[in-house]
mmCIF file of C-alpha atoms in Angstrom:
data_model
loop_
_atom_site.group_PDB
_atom_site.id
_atom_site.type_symbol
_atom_site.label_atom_id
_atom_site.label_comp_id
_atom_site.label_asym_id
_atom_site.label_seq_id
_atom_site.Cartn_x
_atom_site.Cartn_y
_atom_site.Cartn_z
ATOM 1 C CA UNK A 227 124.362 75.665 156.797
ATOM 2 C CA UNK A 228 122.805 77.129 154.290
ATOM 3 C CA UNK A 229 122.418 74.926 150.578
ATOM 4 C CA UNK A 230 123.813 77.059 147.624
ATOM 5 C CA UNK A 231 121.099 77.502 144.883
ATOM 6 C CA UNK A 232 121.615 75.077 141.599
ATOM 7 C CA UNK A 233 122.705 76.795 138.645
ATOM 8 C CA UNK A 234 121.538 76.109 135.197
ATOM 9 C CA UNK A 235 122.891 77.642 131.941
ATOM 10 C CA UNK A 236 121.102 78.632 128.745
ATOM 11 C CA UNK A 237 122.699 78.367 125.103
ATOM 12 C CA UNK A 238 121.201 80.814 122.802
ATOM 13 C CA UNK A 239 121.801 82.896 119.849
ATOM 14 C CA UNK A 240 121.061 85.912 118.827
ATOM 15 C CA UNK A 241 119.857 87.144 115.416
ATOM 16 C CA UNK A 242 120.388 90.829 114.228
ATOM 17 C CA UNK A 243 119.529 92.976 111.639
ATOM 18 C CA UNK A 244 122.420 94.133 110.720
ATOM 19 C CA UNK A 245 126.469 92.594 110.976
ATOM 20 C CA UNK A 246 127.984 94.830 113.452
ATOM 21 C CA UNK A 247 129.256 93.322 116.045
ATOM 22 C CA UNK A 248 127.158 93.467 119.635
ATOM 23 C CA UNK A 249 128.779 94.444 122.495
ATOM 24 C CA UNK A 250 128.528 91.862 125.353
ATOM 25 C CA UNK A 251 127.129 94.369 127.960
ATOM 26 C CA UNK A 252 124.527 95.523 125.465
ATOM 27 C CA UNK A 253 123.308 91.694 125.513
ATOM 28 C CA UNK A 254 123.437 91.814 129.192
ATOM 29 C CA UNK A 255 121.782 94.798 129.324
ATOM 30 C CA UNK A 256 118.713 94.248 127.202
ATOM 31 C CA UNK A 257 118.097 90.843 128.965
ATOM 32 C CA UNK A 258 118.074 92.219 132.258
ATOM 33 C CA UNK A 259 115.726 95.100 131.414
ATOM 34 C CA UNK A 260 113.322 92.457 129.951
ATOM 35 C CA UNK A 261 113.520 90.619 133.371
ATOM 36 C CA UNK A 262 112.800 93.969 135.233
ATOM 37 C CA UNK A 263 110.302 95.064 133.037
ATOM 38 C CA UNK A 264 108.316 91.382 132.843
ATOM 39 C CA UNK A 265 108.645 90.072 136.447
ATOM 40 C CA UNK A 266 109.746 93.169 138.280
ATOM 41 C CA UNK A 267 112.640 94.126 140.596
ATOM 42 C CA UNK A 268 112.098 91.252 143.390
ATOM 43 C CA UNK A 269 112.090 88.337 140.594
ATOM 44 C CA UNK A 270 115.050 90.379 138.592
ATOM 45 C CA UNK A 271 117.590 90.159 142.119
ATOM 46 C CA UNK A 272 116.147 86.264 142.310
ATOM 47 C CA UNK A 273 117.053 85.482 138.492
ATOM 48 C CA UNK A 274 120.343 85.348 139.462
ATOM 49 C CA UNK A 275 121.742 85.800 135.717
ATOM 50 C CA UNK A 276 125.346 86.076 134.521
ATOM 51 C CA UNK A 277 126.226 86.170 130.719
ATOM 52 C CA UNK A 278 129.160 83.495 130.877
ATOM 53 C CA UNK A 279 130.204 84.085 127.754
ATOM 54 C CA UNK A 280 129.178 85.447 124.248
ATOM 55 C CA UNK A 281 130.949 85.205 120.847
ATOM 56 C CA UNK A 282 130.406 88.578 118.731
ATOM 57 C CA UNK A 283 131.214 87.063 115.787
ATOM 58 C CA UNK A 284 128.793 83.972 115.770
ATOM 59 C CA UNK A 285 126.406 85.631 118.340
ATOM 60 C CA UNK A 286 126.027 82.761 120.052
ATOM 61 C CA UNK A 287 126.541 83.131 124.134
ATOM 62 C CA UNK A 288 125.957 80.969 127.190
ATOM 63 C CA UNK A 289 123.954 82.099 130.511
ATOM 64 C CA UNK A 290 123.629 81.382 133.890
ATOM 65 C CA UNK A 291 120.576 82.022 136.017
ATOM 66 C CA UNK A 292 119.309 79.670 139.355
ATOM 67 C CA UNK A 293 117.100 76.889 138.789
ATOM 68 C CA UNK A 294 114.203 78.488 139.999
ATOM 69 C CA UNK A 295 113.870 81.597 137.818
ATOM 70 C CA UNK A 296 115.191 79.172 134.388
ATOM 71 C CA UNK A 297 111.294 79.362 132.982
ATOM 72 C CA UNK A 298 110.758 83.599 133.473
ATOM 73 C CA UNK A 299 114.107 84.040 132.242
ATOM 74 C CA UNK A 300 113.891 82.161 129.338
ATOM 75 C CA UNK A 301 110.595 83.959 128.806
ATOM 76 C CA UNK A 302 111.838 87.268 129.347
ATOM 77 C CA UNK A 303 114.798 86.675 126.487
ATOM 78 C CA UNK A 304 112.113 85.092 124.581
ATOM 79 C CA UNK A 305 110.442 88.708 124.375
ATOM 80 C CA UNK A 306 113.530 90.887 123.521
ATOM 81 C CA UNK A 307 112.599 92.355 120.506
ATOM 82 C CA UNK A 308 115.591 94.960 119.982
ATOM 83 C CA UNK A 309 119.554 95.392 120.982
ATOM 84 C CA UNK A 310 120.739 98.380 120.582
ATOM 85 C CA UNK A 311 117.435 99.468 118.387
ATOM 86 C CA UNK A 312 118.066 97.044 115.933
ATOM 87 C CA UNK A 313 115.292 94.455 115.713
ATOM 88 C CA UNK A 314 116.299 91.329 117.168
ATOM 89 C CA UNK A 315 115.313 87.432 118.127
ATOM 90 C CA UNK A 316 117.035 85.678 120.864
ATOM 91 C CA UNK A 317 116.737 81.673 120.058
ATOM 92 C CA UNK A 318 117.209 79.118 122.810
ATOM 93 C CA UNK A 319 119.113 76.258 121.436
ATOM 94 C CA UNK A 320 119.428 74.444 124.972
ATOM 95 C CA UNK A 321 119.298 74.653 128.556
ATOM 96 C CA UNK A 322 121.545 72.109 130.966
ATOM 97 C CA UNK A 323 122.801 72.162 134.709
ATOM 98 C CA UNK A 324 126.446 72.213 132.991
ATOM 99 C CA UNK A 325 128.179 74.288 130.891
ATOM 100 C CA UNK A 326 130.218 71.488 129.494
ATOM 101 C CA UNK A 327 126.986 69.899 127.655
ATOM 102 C CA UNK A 328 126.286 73.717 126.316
ATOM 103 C CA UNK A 329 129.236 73.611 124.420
ATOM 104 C CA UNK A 330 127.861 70.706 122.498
ATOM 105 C CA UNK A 331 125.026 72.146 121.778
ATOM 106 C CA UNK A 332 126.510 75.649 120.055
ATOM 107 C CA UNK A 333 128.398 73.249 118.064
ATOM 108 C CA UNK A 334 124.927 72.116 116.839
ATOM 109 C CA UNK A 335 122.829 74.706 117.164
ATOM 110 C CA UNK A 336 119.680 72.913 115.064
ATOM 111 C CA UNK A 337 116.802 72.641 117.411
ATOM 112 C CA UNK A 338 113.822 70.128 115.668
ATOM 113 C CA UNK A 339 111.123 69.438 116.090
ATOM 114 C CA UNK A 340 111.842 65.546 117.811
ATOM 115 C CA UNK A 341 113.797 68.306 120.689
ATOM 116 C CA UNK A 342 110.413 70.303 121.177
ATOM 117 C CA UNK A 343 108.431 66.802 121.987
ATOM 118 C CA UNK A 344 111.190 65.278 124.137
ATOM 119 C CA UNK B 624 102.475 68.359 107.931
ATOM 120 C CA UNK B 625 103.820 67.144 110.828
ATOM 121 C CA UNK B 626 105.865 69.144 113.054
ATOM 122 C CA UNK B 627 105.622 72.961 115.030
ATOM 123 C CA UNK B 628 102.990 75.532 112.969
ATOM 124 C CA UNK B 629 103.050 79.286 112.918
ATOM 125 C CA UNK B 630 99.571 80.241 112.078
ATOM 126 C CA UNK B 631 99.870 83.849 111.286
ATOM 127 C CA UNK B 632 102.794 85.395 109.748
ATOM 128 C CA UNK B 633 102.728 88.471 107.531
ATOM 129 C CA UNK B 634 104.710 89.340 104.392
ATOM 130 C CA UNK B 635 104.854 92.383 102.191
ATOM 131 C CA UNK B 636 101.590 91.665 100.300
ATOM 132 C CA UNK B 637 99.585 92.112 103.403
ATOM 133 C CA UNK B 638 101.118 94.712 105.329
ATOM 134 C CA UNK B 639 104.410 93.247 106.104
ATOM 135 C CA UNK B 640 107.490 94.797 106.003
ATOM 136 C CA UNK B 641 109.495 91.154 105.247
ATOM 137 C CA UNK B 642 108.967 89.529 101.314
ATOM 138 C CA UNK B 643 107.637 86.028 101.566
ATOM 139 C CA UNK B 644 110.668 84.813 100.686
ATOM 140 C CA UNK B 645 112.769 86.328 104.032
ATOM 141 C CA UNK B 646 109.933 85.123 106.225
ATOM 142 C CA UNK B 647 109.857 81.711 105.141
ATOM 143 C CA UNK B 648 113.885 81.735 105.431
ATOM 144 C CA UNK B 649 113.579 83.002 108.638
ATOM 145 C CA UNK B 650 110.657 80.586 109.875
ATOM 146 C CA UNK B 651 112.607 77.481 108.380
ATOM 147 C CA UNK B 652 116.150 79.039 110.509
ATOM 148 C CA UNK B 653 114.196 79.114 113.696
ATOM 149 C CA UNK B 654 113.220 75.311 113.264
ATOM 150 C CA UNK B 655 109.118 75.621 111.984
ATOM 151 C CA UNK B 656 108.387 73.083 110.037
ATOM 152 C CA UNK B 657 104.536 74.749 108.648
ATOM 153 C CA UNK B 658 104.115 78.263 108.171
ATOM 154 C CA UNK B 659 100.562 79.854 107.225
ATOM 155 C CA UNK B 660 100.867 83.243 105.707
ATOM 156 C CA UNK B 661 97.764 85.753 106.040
ATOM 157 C CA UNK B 662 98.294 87.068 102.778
ATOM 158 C CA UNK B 663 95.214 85.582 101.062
ATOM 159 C CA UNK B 664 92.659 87.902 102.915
ATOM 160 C CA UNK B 665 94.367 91.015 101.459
ATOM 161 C CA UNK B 666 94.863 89.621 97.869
ATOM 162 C CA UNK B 667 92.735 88.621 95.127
ATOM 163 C CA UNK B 668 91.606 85.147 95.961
ATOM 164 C CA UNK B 669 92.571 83.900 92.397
ATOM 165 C CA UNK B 670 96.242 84.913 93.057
ATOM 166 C CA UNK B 671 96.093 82.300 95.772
ATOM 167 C CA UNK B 672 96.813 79.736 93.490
ATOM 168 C CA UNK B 673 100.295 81.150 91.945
ATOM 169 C CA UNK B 674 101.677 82.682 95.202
ATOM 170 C CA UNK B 675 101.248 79.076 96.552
ATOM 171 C CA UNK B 676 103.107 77.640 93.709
ATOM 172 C CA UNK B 677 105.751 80.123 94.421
ATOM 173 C CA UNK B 678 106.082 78.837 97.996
ATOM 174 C CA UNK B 679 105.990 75.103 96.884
ATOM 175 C CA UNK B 680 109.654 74.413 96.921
ATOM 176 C CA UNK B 681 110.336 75.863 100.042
ATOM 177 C CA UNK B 682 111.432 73.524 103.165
ATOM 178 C CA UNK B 683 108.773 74.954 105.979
ATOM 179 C CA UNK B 684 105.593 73.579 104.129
ATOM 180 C CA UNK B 685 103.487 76.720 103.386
ATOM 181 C CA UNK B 686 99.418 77.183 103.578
ATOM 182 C CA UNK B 687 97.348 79.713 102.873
ATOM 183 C CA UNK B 688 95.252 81.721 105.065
ATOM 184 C CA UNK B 689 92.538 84.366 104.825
ATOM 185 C CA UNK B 690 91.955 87.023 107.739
ATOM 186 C CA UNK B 691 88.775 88.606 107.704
ATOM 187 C CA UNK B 692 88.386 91.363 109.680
ATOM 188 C CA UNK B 693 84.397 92.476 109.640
ATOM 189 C CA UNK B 694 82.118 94.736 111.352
ATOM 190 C CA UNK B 695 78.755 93.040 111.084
ATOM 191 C CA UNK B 696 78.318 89.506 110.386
ATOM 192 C CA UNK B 697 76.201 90.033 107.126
ATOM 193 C CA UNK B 698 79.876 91.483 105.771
ATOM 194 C CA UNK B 699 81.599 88.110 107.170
ATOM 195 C CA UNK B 700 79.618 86.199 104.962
ATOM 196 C CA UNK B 701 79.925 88.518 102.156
ATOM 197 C CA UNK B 702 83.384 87.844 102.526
ATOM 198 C CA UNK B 703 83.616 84.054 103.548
ATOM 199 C CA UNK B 704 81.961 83.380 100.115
ATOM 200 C CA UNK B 705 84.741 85.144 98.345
ATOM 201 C CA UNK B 706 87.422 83.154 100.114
ATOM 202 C CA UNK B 707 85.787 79.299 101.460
ATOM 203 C CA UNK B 708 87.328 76.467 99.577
ATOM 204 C CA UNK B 709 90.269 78.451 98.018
ATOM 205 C CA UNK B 710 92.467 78.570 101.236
ATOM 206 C CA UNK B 711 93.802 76.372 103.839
ATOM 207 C CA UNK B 712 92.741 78.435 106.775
ATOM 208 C CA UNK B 713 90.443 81.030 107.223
ATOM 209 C CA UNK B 714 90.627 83.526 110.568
ATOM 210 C CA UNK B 715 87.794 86.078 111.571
ATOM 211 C CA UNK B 716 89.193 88.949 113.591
ATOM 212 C CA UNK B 717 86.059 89.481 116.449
ATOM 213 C CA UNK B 718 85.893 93.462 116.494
ATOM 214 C CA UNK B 719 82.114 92.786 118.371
ATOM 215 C CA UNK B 720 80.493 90.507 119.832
ATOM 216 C CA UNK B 721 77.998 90.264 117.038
ATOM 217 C CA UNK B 722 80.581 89.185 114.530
ATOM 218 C CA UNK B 723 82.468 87.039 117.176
ATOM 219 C CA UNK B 724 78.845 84.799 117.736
ATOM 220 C CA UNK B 725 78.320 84.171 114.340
ATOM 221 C CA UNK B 726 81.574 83.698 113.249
ATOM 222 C CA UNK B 727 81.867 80.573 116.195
ATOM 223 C CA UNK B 728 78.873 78.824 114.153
ATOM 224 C CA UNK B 729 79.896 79.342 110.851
ATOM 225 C CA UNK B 730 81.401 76.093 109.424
ATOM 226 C CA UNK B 731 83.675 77.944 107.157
ATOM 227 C CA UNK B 732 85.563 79.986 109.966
ATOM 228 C CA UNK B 733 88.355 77.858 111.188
ATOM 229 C CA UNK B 734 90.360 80.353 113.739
ATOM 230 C CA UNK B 735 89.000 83.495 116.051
ATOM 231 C CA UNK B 736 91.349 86.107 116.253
ATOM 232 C CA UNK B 737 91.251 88.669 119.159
ATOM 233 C CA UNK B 738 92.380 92.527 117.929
ATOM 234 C CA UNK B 739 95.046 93.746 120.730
ATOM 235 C CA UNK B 740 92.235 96.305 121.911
ATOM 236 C CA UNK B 741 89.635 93.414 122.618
ATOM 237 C CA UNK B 742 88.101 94.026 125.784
ATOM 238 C CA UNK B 743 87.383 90.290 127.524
ATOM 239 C CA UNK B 744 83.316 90.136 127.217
ATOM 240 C CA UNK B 745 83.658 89.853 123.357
ATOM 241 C CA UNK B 746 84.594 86.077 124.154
ATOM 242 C CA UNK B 747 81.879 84.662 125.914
ATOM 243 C CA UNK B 748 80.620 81.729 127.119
ATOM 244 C CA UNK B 749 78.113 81.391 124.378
ATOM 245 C CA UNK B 750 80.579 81.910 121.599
ATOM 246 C CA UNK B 751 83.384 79.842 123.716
ATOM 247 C CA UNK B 752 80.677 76.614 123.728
ATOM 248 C CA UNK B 753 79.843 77.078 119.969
ATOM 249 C CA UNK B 754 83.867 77.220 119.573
ATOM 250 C CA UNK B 755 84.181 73.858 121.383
ATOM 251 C CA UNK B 756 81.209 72.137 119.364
ATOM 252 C CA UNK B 757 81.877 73.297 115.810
ATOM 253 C CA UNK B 758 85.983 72.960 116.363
ATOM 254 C CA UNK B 759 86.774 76.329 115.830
ATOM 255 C CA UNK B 760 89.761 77.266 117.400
ATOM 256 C CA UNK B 761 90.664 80.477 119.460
ATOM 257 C CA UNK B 762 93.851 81.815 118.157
ATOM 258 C CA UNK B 763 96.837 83.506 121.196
ATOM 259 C CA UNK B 764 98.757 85.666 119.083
ATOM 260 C CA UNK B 765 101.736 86.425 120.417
ATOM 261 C CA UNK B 766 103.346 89.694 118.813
ATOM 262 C CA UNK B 767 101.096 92.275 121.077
ATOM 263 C CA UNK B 768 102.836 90.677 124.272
ATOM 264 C CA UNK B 769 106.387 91.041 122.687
ATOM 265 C CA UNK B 770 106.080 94.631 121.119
ATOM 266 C CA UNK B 771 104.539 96.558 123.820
ATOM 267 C CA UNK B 772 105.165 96.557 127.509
ATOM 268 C CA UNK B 773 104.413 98.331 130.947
ATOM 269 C CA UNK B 774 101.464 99.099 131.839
ATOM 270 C CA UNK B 775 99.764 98.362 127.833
ATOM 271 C CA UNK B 776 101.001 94.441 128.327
ATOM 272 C CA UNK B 777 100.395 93.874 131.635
ATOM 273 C CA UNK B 778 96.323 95.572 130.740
ATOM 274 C CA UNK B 779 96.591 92.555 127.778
ATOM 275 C CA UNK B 780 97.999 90.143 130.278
ATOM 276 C CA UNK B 781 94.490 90.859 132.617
ATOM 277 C CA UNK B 782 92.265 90.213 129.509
ATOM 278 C CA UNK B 783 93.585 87.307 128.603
ATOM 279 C CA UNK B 784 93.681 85.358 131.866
ATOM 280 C CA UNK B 785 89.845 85.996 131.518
ATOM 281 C CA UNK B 786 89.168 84.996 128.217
ATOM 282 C CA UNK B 787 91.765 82.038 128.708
ATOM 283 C CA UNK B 788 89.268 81.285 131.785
ATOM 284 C CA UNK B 789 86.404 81.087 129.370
ATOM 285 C CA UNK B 790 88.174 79.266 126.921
ATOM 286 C CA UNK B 791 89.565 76.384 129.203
ATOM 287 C CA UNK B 792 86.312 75.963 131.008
ATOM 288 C CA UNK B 793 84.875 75.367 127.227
ATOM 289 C CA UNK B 794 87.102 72.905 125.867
ATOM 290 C CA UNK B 795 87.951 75.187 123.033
ATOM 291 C CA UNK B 796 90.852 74.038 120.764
ATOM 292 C CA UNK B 797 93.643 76.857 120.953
ATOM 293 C CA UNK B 798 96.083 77.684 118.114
ATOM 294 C CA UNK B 799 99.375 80.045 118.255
ATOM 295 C CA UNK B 800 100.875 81.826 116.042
ATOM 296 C CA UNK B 801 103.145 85.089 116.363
ATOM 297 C CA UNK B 802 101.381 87.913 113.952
ATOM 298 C CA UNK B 803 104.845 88.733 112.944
ATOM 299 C CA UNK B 804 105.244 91.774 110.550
ATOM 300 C CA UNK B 805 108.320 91.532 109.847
ATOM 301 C CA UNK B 806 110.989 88.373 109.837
ATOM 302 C CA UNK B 807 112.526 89.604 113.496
ATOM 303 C CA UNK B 808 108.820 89.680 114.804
ATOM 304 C CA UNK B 809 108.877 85.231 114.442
ATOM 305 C CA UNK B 810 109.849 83.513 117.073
ATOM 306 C CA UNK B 811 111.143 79.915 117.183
ATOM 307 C CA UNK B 812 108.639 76.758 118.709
ATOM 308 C CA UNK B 813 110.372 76.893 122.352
ATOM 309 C CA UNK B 814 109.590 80.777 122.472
ATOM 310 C CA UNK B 815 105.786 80.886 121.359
ATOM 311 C CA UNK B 816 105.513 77.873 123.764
ATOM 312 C CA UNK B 817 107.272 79.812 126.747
ATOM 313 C CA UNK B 818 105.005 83.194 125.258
ATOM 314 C CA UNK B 819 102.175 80.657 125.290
ATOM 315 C CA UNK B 820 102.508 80.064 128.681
ATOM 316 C CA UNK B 821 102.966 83.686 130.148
ATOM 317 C CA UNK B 822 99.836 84.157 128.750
ATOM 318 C CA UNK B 823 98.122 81.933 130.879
ATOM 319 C CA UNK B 824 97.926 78.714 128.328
ATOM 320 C CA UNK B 825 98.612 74.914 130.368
ATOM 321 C CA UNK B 826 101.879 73.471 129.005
ATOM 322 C CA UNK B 827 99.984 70.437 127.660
ATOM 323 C CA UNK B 828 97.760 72.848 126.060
ATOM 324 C CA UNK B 829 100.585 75.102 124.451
ATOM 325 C CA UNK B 830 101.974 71.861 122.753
ATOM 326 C CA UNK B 831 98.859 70.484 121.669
ATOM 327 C CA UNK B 832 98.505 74.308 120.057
ATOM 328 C CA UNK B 833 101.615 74.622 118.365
ATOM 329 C CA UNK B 834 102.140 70.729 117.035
ATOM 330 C CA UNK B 835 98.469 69.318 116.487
ATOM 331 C CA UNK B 836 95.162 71.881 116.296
ATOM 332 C CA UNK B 837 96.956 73.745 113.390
ATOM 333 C CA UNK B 838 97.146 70.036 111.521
ATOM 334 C CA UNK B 839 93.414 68.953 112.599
ATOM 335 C CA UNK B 840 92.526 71.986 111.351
ATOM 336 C CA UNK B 841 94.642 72.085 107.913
ATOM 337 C CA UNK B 842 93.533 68.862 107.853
ATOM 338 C CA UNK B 843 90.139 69.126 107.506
ATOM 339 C CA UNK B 844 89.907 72.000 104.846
ATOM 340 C CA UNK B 845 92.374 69.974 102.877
ATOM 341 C CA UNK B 846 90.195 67.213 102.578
ATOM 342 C CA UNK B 847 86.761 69.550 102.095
ATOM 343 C CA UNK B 848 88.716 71.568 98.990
ATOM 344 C CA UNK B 849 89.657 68.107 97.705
ATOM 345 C CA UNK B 850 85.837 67.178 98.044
ATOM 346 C CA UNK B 851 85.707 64.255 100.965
ATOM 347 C CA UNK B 852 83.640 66.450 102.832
ATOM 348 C CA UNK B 853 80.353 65.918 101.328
ATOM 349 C CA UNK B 854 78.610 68.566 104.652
ATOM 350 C CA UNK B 855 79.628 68.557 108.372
ATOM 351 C CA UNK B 856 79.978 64.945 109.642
ATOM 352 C CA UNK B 857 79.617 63.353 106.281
ATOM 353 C CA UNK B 858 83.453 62.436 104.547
ATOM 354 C CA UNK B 859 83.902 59.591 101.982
ATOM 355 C CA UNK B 860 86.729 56.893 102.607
ATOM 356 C CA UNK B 861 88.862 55.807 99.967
ATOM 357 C CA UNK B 862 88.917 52.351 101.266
ATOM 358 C CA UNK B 863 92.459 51.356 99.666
ATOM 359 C CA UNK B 864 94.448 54.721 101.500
ATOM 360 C CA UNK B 865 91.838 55.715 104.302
#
């Protein structure tokens, strides 16, 4: 039998230029690309990612890649410059093998320094 | 002092397109706790002194920092003279290999910058074993990696991993900082130590970059404007606080 891959999921937020709202496939969108354009098309169909969810309004979102690909892909958001040409920084607050302990974590989004060293 | 550092941020008075103001905001929102702005190199060394004061209520702790970008290395000392002692940090951009040897054994120079069109054999071994002895660190500036891509990043990618080679084989003391222009150009700690790492840079190594060289570095200028540093290996102790 063959083992299903572990999940993990990332908590992040996104910060925009300007208020309009971003459309969730736009997100999606400009992730993948940076996958596909960073590790190519092999690691892009290994990555596994899935935007679980993301809120419009606070721009914070939740996704799911395998446990394998969770430093490239984190990398690759790390590099998205622009959504929709409007200049842009994705933040990582948090990764976790649940999504449960991800909800904490939007609740408090402050990442320190003590988080960085642990 | 303590905390993550971005060496090398921009605002409008060098370049930028961000005030001081929105990058500092912006650098204290993504969880930096030290921010060195490049500013001083493009002003008038004896505005240092106010914009500093204007930055001295602000929660990331700010220090100044001087890039020099020369083409011969009689210039670089032209201009080190005109800057030493009146800024935290002080960065030489290597455009040659000239400029990048002598800058490595000047005591003033704290940080080598590489331009984004460096070709690898500026950094060599000679100037990566002065690096190590006089603790001048190499600087991995991150906003070339994020702002172009294809075939121009994966070219910067190659150089790197060869002056990274040189670098790691010398000991030399690494810094990281983001170059950002504007505020959407910074990037939080986890990011520049994920960039960091795409790069080529050892995890240990990326922390050590981002949380203590910038500090050892700061540091040490600190106490040479304040006068402890009487010349290179010589520091008086207070013997009540030291």
């Amino acid at each position: 039998m063959v083992k299903e891959e572990k999940s993990r999921y990332i908590a992040f937020e996104i910060i925009i230029e300007d208020e309009t709202p971003l459309e969730v496939i736009s997100v999606f969108n400009s992730i993948s690309r940076s996958i596909l354009s960073l590790y190519g098309e092999v690691e892009a169909s290994q990555s596994g990612i899935w935007l679980i969810e993301f809120d419009a309004e606070t721009c914070h979102g939740i996704l799911r890649c395998t446990s394998k690909s969770l430093d490239k892909v984190q990398t690759a958001m790390a590099i998205v410059s622009s959504i929709d040409n409007r200049p842009t920084i994705i933040r990582l607050l948090k990764t976790s093998g649940t999504i449960r302990s991800l909800r904490s974590a939007l609740e408090q989004p402050t990442l320190t320094s003590e988080d960085l060293q642990s | 002092m303590k905390g993550s550092y971005d060496v090398h941020v921009h605002s409008t008075h060098s370049g930028g397109t961000s005030t001081l103001s929105e990058m500092i905001e912006m650098a204290h929102r993504l969880g930096h706790q030290n921010i060195c702005i490049s500013d001083f190199g493009a002003i008038d060394p004896s505005q240092v002194e106010t914009l500093l004061q204007e930055c001295k209520d602000f929660t990331p702790n700010v220090y100044a920092r001087a890039d020099i970008s020369p083409k011969t290395p009689r210039e670089l000392s032209h201009k080190l003279n005109y800057v030493r002692r009146k800024v935290d940090l002080v960065a030489v951009e290597c455009s040659s290999e000239n400029v990048c040897r002598f800058a490595s054994t000047n005591r003033f120079v704290d940080i080598l910058t590489l331009p984004p069109t460096v070709k690898a054999p500026v950094f060599t071994e000679i100037v990566a074993r002065n690096c190590s002895k006089n603790e001048i660190a190499l600087e991995i500036t991150l906003i070339p990696f994020i702002r172009y891509y294809g075939k121009v990043r994966a070219k910067l990618l190659r150089i790197w991993r060869k002056i990274l080679s040189v670098a790691l084989r010398n000991d030399v003391m690494f810094v990281i900082g983001t170059g950002a222009l504007s505020k959407y150009e910074l990037r939080g700690s986890r990011e520049m130590l994920l960039l960091a790492k795409l790069v080529g840079l050892p995890h240990g190594l990326a922390k050590q970059s981002l949380l203590e060289n910038p500090f050892k570095l700061i540091e040490r200028r600190i106490l040479e404007k304040n006068g402890k540093i009487i010349m290179p290996g010589v520091r008086t102790i207070d013997e009540e606080k030291d």
